[in-house]
Coordinates of C-alpha atoms and ligand atoms in Angstrom, one line a residue:
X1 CA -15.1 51.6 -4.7
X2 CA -12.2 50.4 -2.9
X3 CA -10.6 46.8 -3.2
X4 CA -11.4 44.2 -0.3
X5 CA -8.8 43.1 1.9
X6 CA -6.5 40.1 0.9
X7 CA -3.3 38.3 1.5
X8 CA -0.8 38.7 -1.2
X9 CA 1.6 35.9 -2.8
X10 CA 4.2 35.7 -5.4
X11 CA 5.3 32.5 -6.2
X12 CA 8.7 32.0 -8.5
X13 CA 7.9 28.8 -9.5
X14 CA 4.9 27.1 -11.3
X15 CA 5.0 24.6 -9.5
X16 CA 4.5 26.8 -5.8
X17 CA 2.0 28.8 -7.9
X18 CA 0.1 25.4 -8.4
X19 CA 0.9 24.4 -4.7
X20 CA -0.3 27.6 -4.0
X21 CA -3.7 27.8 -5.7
X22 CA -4.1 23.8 -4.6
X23 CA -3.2 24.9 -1.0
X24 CA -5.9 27.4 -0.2
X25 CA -8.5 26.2 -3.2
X26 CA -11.9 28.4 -3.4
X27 CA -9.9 31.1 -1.1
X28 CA -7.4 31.7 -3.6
X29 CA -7.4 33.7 -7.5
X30 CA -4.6 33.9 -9.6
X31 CA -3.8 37.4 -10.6
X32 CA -1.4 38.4 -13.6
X33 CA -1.8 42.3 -15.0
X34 CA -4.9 43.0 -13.1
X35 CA -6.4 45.0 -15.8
X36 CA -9.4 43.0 -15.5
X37 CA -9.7 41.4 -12.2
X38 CA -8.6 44.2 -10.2
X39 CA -11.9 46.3 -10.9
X40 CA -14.1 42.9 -10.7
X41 CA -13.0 43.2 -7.0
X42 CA -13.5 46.9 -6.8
X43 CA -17.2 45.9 -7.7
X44 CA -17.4 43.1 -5.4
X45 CA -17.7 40.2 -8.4
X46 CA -14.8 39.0 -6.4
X47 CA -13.1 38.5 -3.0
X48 CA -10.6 36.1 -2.7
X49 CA -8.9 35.8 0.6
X50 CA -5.6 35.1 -1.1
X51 CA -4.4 36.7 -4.7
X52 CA -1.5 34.2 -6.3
X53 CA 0.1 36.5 -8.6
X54 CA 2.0 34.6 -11.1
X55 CA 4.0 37.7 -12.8
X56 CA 7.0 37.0 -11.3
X57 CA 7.2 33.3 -13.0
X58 CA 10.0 32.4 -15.5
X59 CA 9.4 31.3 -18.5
X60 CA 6.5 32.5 -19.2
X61 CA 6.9 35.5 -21.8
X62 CA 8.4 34.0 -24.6
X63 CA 7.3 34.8 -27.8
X64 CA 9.1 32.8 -30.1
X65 CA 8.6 32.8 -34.2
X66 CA 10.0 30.0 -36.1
X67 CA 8.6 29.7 -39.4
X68 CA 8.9 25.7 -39.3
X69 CA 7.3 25.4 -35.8
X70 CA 5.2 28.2 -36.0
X71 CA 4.8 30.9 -33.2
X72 CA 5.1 30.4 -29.1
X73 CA 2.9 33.1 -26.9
X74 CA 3.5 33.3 -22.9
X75 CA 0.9 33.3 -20.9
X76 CA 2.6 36.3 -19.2
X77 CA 3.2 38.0 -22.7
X78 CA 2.2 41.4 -22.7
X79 CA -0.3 42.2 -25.3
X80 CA 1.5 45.5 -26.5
X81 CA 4.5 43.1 -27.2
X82 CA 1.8 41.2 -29.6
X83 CA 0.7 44.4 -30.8
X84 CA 4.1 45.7 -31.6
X85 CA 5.7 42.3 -33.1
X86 CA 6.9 42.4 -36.9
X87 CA 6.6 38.9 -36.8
X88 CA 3.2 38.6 -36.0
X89 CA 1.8 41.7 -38.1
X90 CA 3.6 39.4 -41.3
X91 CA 2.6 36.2 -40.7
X92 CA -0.4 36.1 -38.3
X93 CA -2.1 39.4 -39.3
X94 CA -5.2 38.5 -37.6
X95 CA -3.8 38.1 -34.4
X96 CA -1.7 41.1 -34.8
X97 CA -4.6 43.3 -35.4
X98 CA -6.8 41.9 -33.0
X99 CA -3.8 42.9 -30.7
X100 CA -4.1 46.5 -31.6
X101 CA -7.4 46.6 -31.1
X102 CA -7.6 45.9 -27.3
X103 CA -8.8 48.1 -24.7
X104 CA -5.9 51.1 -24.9
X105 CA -1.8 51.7 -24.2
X106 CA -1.9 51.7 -21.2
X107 CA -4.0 48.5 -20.3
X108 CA -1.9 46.3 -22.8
X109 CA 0.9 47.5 -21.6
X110 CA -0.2 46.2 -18.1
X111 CA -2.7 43.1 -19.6
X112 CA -1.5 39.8 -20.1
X113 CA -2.0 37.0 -23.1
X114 CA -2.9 34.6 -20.6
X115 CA -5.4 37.2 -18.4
X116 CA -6.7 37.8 -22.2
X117 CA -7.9 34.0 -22.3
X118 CA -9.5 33.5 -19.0
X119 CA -11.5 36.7 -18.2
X120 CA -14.4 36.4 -16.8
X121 CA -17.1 36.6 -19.1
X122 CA -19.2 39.9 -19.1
X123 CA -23.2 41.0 -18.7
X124 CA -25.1 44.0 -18.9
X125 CA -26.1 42.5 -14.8
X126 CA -23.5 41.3 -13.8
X127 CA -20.9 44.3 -14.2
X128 CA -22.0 46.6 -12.2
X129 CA -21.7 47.9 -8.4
X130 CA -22.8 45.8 -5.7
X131 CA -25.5 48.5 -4.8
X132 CA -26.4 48.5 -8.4
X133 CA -26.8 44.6 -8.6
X134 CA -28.5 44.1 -5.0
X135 CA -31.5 46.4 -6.4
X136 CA -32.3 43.9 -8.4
X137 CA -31.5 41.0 -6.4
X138 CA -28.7 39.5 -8.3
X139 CA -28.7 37.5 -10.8
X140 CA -27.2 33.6 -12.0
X141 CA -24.0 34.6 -11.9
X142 CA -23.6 36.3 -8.9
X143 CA -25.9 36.3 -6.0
X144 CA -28.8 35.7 -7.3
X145 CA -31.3 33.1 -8.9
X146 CA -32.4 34.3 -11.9
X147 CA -31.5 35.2 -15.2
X148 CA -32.4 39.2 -16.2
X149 CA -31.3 38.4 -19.9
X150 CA -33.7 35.0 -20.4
X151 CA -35.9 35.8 -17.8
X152 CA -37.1 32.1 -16.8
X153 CA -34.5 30.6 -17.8
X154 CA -31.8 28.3 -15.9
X155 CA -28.7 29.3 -18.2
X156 CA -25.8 32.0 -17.6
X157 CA -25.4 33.9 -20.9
X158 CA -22.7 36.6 -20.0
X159 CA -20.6 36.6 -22.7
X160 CA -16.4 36.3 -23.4
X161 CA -15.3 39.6 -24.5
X162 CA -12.2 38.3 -25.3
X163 CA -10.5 39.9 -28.7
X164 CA -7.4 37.5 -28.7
X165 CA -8.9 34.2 -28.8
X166 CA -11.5 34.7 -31.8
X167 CA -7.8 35.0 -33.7
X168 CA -6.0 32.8 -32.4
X169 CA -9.0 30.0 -32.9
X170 CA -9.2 30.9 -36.8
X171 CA -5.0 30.2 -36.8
X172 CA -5.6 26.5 -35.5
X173 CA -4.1 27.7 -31.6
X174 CA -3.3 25.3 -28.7
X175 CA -4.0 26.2 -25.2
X176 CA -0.9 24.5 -22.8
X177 CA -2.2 24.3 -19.0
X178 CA -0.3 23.6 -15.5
X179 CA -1.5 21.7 -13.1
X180 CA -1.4 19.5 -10.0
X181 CA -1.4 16.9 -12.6
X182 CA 1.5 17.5 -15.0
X183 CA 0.9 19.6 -17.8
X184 CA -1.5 19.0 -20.7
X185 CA -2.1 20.6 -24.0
X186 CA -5.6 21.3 -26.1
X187 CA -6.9 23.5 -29.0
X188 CA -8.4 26.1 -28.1
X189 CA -11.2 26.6 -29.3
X190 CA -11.8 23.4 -26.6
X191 CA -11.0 25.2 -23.7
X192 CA -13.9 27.4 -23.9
X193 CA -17.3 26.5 -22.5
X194 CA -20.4 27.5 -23.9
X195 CA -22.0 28.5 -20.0
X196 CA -21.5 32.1 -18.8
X197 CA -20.7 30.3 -15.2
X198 CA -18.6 27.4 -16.0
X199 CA -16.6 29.4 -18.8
X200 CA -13.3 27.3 -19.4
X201 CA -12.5 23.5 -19.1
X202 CA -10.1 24.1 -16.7
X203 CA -9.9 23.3 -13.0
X204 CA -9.4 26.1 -10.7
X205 CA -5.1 25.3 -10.0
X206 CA -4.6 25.3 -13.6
X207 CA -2.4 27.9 -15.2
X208 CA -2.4 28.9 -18.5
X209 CA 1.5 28.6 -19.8
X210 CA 1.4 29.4 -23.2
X211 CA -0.4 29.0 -26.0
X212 CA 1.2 27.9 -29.8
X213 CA 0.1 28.5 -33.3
X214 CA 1.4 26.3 -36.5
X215 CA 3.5 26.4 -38.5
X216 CA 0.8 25.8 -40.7
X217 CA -1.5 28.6 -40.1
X218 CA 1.6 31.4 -41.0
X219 CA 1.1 33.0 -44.0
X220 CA -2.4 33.0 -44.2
X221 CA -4.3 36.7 -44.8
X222 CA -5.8 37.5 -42.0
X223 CA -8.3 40.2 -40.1
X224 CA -10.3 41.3 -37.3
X225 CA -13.7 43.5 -37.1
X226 CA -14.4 44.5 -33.7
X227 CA -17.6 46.5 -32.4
X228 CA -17.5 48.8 -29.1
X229 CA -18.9 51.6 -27.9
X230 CA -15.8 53.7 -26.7
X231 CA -13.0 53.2 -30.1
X232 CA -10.6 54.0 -27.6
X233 CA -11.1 51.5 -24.6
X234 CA -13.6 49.1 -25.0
X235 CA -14.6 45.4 -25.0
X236 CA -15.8 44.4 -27.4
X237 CA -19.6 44.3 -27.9
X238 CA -19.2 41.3 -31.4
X239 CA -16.0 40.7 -32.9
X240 CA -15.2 38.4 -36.7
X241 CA -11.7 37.1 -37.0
X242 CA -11.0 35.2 -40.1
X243 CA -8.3 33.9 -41.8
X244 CA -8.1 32.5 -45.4
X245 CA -5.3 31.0 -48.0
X246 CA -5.6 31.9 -51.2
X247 CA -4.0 31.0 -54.5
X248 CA -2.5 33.1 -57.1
X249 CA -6.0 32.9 -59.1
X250 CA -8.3 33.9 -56.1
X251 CA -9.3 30.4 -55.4
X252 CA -9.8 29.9 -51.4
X253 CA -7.8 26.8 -50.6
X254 CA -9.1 27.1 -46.7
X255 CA -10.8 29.3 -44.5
X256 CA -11.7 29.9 -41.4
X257 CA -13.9 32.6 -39.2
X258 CA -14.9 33.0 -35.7
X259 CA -17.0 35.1 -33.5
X260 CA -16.9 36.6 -30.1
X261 CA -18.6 38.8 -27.5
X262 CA -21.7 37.4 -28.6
X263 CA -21.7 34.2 -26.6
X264 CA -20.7 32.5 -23.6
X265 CA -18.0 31.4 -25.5
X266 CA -16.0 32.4 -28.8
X267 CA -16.8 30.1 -31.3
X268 CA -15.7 28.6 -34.9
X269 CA -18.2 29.3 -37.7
X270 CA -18.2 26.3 -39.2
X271 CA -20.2 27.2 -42.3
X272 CA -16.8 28.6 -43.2
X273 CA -15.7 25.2 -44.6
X274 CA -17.8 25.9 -47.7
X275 CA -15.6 28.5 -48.8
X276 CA -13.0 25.9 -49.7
X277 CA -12.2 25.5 -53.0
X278 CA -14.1 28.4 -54.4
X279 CA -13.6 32.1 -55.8
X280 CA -15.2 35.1 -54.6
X281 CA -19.0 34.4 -54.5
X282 CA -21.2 37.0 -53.2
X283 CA -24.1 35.0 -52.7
X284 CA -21.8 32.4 -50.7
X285 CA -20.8 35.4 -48.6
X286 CA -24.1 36.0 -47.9
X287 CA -25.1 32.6 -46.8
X288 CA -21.9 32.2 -44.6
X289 CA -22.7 35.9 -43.0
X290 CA -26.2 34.5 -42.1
X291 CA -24.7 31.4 -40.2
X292 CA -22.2 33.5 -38.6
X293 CA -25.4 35.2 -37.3
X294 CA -27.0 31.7 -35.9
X295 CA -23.8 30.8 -34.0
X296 CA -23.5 34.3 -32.4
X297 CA -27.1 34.2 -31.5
X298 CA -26.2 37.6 -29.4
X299 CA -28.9 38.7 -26.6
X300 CA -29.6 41.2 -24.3
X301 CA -26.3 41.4 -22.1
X302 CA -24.6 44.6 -23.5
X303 CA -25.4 48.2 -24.0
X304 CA -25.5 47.5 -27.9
X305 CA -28.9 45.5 -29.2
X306 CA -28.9 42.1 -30.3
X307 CA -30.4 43.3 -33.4
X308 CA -27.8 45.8 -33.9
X309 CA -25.1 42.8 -33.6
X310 CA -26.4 41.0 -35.4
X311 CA -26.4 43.1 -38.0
X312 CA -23.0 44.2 -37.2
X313 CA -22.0 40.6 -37.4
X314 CA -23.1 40.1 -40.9
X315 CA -21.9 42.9 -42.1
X316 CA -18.2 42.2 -40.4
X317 CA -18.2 39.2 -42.5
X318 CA -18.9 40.4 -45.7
X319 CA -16.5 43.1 -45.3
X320 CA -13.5 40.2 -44.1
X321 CA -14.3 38.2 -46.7
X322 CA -14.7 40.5 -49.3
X323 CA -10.9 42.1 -48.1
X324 CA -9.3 38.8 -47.8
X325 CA -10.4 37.2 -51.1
X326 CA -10.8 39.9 -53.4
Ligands
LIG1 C1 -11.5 49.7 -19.6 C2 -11.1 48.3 -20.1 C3 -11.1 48.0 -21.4 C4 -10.8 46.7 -21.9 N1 -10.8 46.4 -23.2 C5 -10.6 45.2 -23.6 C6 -10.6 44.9 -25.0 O1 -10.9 45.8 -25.8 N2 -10.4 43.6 -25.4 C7 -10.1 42.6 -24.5 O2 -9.9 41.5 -25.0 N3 -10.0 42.9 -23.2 C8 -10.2 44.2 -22.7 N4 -10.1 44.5 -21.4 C9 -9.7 43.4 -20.4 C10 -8.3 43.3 -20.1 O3 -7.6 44.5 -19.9 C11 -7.5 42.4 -21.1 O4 -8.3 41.3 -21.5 C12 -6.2 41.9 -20.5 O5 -5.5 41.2 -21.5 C13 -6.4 40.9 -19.3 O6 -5.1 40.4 -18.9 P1 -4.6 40.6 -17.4 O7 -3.3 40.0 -17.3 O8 -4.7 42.0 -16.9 O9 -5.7 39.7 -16.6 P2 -6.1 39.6 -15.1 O10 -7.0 40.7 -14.7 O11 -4.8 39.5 -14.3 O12 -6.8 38.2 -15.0 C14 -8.1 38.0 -15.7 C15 -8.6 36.6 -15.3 O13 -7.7 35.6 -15.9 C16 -7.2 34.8 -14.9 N5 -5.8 34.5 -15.3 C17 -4.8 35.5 -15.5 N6 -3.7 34.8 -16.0 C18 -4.0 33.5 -16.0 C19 -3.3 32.4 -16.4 N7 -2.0 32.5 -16.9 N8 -3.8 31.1 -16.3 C20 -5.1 31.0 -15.8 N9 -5.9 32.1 -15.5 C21 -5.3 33.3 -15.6 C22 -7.3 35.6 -13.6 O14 -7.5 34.7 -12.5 C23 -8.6 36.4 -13.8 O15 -9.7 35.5 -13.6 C24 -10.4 45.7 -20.9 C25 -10.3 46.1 -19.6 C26 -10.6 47.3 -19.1 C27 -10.5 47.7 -17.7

């Protein structure tokens, strides 16, 4: 599989990157490491006439700690930088961990925070070879007009296999975008869409700049269960981030979980509220492990079952909850 022709631009600024994108609309992708769009285009997911890649903006790969205003992420951090910051393994150990956990050296060396964020969201249907996919005449996504997960059905389920933003979520992130119109901030657990087409609330010149974490949220024990098939180099097939503050006599004082590759989007368990104010509980475990489970809701669009993630999923939570508040 070769990649298709294209044109190639590297803006300086963000604001010729946005000119850019706006300039040649539909026609035009942004690009930062590649890792993931790169062999999307190999098999023919995409073929935009003109790649914006933004790597050469300023700016954009800070990653600043302050422990009164919290951390500062570029969009054009790498994630080995993530995986490899002091910083972040002490105070955000969630998002330090899920860090380590992505695909292997090489691709977070290349793979970018902001790339992390917006991939394109994955199915057993959808990522394959254009030979592959024509045999059975497409599907939603791509080419095609039905659904070979929900046969019948009129919804895209491919799922964000994402590790980073499960974490960030459960630390209270904000998403900061550029755009033709100035730039605008949101949490992040907003920017995702629960549709395997539509994916982000973001318009297609908008460019991810950075993303920040509170001050608030440092501090807090943290960790990140992940599922794939190769341990090596994988996405992953369900993923639990939580985070939780605890006092010195194992009372939770707030907690938070989240779930991802299960969905079109990754999403906030918010059963996890209940955990406030209480110590360890193992039947409460159990009851929150079960609605972690009901927001997943994980079908047919990986090589792993949905009954196997499910189970995986419960079973992540019990062991994160049981390590964070024991
Ligand atoms: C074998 C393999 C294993 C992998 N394993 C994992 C894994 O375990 N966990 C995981 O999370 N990921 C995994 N990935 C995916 C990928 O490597 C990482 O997610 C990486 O961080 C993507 O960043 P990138 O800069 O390379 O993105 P790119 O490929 O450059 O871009 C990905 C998408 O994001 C868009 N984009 C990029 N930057 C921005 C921006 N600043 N603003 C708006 N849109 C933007 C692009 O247009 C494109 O649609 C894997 C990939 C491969 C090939």
């Amino acid at each position: 599989m070769s990649l298709p022709d294209f044109e190639f631009v590297r803006p300086r600024t963000l604001d010729e990157a946005v000119g850019t994108l706006v300039r040649f609309g539909a026609d035009a992708q942004m690009v930062a490491g590649g890792t993931d769009l790169y062999p999307s285009m190999k098999q023919g997911l995409f073929a935009p006439r003109v790649l914006v890649d933004i790597k050469a903006l300023r700016g954009l790969d800070e990653l600043r700690f302050d422990p009164d205003g919290g951390i500062v992420i570029g969009a054009l951090d790498r994630i080995s930088g993530l995986a490899a910051s002091r910083a972040l393994a002490e105070h955000f150990p969630v998002l330090a961990e899920a860090a380590r956990g992505i695909a292997s050296p090489l691709l977070r060396n290349m793979g970018t925070v902001g790339g992390n964020l917006c991939l394109d969201t994955r199915c057993l249907y959808y990522n394959q070879s254009e030979f592959w996919r024509e045999a059975l005449g497409g599907c939603l996504k791509k080419q095609g007009e039905l659904c070979h997960v929900a046969p019948g059905g009129r919804f895209c389920w491919a799922v964000y296999s994402g590790d980073l933003a499960p974490a960030l979520m459960v630390l209270s992130a904000r998403v900061t975008l550029a755009g033709p119109r100035g730039e605008r901030t949101i949490p992040l657990d907003e920017f995702y869409v629960n549709d395997g087409i539509v994916r982000l609330a973001k318009g297609h010149e908008e460019i991810v700049t950075r993303v920040t974490v509170p001050a608030a949220s440092s501090g807090w024990r943290g960790t990140y269960k992940k599922h794939r098939i190769r341990r090596s180099i994988d996405y992953p097939l369900a993923g639990v981030a939580a985070a939780m503050r605890v006092d010195g006599s194992g009372r939770c004082l707030e907690a938070r979980l989240a779930v991802t590759a299960a969905n079109p989007a990754p999403r906030l368990v918010a059963a996890a509220e209940a955990l406030r104010g209480r110590t360890f509980d193992a039947q409460l475990v159990e009851e929150i492990a079960h609605e972690a489970i009901r927001t997943a809701k994980p079908l047919h669009t990986s090589a792993s079952t949905p009954e196997y993630r499910r189970q995986i999923i419960r079973v992540f939570v019990r062991r994160a909850l049981r390590e964070l508040w024991l």
